[in-house]
mmCIF file of C-alpha atoms in Angstrom:
data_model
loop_
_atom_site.group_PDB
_atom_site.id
_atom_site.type_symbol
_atom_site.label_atom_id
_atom_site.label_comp_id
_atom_site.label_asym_id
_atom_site.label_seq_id
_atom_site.Cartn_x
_atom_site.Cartn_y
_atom_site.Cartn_z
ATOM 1 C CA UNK A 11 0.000 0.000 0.000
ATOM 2 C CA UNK A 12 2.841 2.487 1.060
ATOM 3 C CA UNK A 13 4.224 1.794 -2.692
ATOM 4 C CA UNK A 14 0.727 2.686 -4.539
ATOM 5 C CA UNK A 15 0.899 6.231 -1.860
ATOM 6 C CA UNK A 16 4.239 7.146 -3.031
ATOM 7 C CA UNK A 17 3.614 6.431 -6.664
ATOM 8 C CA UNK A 18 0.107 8.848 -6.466
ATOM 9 C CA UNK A 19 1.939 11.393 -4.691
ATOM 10 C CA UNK A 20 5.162 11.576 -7.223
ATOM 11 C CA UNK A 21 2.553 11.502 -10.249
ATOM 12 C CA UNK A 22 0.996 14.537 -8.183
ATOM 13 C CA UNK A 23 4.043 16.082 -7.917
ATOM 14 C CA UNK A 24 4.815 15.370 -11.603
ATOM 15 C CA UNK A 25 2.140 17.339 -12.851
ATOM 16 C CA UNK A 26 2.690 20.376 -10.420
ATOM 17 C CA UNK A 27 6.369 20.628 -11.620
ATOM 18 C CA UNK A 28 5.496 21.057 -15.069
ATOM 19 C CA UNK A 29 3.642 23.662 -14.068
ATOM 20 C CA UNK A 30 6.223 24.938 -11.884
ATOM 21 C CA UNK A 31 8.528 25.214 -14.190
ATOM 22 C CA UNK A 32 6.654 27.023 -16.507
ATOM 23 C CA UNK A 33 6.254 29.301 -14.147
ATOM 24 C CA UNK A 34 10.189 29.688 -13.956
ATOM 25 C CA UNK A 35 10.660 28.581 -10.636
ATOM 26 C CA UNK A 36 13.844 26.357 -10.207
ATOM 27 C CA UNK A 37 12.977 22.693 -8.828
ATOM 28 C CA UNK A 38 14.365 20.801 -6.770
ATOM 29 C CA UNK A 39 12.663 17.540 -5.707
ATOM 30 C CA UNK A 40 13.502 15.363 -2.931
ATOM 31 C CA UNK A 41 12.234 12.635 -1.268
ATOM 32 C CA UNK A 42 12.494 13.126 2.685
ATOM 33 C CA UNK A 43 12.781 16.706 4.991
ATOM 34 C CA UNK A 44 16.179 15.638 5.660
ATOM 35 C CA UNK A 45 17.074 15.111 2.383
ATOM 36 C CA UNK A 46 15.247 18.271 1.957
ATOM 37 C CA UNK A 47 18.061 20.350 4.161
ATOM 38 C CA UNK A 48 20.654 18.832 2.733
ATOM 39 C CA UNK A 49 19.372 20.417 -0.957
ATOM 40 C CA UNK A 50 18.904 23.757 0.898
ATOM 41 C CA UNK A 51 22.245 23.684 2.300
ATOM 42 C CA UNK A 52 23.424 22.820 -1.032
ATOM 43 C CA UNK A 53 22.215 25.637 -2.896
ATOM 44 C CA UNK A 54 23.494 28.358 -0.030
ATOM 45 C CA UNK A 55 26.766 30.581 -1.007
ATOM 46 C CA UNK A 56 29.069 30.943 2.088
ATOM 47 C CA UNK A 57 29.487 34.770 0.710
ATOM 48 C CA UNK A 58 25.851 35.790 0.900
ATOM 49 C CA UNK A 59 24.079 36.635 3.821
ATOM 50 C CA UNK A 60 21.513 34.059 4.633
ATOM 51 C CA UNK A 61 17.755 34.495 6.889
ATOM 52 C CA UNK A 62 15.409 31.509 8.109
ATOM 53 C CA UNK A 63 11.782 32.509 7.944
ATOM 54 C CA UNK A 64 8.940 30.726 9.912
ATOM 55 C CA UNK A 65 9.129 26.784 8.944
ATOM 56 C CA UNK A 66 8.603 24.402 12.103
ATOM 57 C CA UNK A 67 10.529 21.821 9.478
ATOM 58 C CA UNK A 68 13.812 23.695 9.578
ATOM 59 C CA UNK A 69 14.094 25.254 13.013
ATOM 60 C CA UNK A 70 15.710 22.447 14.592
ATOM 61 C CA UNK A 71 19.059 22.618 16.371
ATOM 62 C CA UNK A 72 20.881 20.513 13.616
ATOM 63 C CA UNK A 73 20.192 22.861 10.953
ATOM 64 C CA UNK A 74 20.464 25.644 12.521
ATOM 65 C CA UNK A 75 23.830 25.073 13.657
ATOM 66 C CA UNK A 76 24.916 24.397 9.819
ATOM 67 C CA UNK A 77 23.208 27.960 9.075
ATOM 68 C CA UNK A 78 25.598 29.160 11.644
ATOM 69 C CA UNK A 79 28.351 28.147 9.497
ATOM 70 C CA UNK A 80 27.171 30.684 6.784
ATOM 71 C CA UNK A 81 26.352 34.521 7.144
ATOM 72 C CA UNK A 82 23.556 33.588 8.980
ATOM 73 C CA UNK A 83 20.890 35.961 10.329
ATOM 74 C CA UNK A 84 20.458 34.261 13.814
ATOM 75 C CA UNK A 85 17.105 35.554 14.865
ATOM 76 C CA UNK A 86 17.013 32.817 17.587
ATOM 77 C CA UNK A 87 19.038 34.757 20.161
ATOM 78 C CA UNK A 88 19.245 37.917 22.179
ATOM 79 C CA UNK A 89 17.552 41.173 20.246
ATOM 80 C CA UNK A 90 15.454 38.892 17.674
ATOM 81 C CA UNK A 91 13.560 41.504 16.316
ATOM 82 C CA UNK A 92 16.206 43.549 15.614
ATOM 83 C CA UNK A 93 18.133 40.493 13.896
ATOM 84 C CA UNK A 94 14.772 40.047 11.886
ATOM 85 C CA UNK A 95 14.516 43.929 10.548
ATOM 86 C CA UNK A 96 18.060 43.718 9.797
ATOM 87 C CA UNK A 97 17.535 39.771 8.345
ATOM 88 C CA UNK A 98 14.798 41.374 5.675
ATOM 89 C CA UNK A 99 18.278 42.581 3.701
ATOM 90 C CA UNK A 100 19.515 39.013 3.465
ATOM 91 C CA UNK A 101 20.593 37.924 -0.018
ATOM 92 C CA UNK A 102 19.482 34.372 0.500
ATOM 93 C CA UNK A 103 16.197 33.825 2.335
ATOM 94 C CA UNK A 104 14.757 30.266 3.149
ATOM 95 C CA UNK A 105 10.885 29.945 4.264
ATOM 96 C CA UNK A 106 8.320 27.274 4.275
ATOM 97 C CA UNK A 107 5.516 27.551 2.056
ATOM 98 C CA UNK A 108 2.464 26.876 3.750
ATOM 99 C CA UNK A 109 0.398 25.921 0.213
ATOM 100 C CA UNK A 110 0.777 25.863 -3.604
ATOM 101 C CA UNK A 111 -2.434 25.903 -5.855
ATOM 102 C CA UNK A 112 -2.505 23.608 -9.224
ATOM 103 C CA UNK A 113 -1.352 26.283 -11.538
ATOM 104 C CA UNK A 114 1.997 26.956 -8.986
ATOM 105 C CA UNK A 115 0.499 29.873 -7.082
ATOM 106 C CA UNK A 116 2.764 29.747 -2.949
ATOM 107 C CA UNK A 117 0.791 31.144 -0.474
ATOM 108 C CA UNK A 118 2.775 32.115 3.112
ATOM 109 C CA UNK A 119 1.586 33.022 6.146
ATOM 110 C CA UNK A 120 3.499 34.549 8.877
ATOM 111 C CA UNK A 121 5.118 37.600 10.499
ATOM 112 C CA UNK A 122 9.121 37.505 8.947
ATOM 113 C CA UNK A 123 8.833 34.887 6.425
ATOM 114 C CA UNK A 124 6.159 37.029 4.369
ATOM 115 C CA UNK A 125 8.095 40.467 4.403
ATOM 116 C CA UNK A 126 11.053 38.301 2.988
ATOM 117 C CA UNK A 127 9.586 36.074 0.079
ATOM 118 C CA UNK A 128 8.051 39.022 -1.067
ATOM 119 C CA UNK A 129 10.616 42.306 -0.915
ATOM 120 C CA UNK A 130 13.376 41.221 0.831
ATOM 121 C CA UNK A 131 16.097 38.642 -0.446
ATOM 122 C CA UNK A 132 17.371 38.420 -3.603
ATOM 123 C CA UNK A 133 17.238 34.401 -3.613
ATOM 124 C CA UNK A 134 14.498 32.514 -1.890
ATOM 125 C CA UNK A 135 14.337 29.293 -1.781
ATOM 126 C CA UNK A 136 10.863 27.951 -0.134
ATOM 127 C CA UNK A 137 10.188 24.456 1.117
ATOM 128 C CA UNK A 138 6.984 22.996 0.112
ATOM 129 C CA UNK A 139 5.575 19.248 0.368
ATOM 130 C CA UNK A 140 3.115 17.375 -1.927
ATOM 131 C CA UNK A 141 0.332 17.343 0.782
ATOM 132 C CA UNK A 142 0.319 21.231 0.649
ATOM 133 C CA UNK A 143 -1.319 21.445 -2.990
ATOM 134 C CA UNK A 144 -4.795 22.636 -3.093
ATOM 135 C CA UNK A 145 -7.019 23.405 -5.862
ATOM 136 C CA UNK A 146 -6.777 27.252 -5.870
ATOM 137 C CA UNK A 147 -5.958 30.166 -4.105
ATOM 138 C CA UNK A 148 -9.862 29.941 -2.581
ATOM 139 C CA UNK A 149 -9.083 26.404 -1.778
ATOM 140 C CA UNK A 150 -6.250 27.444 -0.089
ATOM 141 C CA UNK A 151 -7.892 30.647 2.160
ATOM 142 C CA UNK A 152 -10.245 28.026 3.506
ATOM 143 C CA UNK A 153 -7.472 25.674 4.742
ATOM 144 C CA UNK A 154 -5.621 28.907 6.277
ATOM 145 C CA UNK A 155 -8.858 29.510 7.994
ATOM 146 C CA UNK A 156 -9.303 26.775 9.253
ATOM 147 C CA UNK A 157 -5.836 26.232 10.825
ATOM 148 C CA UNK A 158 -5.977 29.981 12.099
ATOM 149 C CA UNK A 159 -5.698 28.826 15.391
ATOM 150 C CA UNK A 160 -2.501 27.050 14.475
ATOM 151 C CA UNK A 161 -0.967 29.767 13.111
ATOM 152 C CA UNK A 162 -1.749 32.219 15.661
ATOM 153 C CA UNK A 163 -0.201 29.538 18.497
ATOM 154 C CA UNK A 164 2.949 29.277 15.654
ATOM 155 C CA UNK A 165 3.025 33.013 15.428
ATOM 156 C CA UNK A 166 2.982 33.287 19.426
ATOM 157 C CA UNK A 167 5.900 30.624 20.133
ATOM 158 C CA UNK A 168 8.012 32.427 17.128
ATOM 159 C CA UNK A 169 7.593 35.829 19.358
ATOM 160 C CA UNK A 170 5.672 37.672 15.981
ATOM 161 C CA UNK A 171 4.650 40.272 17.033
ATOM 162 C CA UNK A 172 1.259 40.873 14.689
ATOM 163 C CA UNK A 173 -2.271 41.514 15.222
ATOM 164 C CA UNK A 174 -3.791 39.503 12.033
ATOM 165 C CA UNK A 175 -2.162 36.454 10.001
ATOM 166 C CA UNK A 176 -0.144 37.751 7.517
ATOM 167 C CA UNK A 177 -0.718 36.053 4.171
ATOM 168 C CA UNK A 178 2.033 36.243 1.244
ATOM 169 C CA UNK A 179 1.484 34.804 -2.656
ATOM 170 C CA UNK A 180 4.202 34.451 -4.735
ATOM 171 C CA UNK A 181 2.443 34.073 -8.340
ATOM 172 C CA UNK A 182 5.077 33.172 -9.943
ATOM 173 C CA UNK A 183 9.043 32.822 -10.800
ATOM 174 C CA UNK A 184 9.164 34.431 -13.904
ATOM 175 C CA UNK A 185 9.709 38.304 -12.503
ATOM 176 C CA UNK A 186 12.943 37.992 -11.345
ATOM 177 C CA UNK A 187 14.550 35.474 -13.194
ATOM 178 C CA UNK A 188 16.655 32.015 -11.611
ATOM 179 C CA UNK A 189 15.267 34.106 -8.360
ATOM 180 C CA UNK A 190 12.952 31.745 -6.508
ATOM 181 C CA UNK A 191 14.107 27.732 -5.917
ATOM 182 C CA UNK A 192 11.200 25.408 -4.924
ATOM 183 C CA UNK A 193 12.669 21.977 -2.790
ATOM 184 C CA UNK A 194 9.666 19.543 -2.897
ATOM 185 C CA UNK A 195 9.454 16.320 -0.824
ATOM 186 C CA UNK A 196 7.357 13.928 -1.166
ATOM 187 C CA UNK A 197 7.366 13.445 3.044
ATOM 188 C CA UNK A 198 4.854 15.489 4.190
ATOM 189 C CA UNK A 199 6.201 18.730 6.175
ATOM 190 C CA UNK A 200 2.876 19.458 8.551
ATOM 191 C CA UNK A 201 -0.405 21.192 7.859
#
């Protein structure tokens, strides 16, 4: 049975990267979060300043501590919010994408991560997994809804300080060219 799940979720993915890279976003798919890291770790330039936007997946201690051996934005310490303003000037910023619609639409939600994907970095590479497709963008509102309540507890562990969720769409890659890098695993990476 596990062999028929993974087969349905690579065809999935299959289709979406098409798509994807029509959209000229640069792919990168992988099979586990781990293996998912690694990538990202791969793709980082030891001379460009690097910031870490909201992902549960990639604030562990491991990974952080391989951040730490780049120009790394450590918002994790004393005087976060002053690491974060100064993080939004990072050349290479790595989020988690909360969703992606059929035709390749990302939709983020969060304090940091938002400001970045959008006009911060010159490089972004998001994280996004196969069980984060929806439909559409309205598809995709209606799952943020109804996880609000997660993403207001996220919001309060991560010390956000905002009122209302903050929700960020990347349409596509094609604006800034070779800017955004999608890593896709098949392992699911939460809600």
């Amino acid at each position: 049975m596990e062999e028929n799940l993974r087969w349905y979720k690579e065809k999935k993915l299959d289709r979406l990267c098409e798509v994807l890279l029509d959209k000229g976003y640069l792919i990168h798919r992988v099979f586990s979060v781990k293996d998912a890291q690694e990538k990202i770790l791969s793709l980082l330039n030891r001379e460009q300043t690097v910031a870490l936007g909201d992902s549960w997946k990639l604030m562990n201690d491991e990974f952080i501590s391989k951040l730490k051996e780049f120009k790394f934005y450590n918002r994790f310490g004393e005087d976060s919010e002053k690491v974060k303003r100064e993080s939004l000037l990072a050349e290479m910023a790595i989020i988690e994408g909360e969703l992606i619609t059929e035709d390749g639409q990302i939709l983020i939600v969060g304090d940091y991560n938002t400001s970045s994907a959008l006009f911060g970095a010159e490089n972004i590479i998001v994280l996004i997994s196969e069980n984060k497709i929806v439909k559409d963008l309205n598809s995709g509102f209606e799952k943020i809804s109804e996880h609000e309540k997660y993403y207001r507890m996220r919001a309060e562990k991560l010390q956000n300080k905002n009122d209302g969720l903050s929700i960020g769409i990347i349409e596509n890659g094609r604006k800034f060219s070779k800017r955004i890098s999608l890593v896709i695993t098949t392992e699911d990476t939460g809600l």
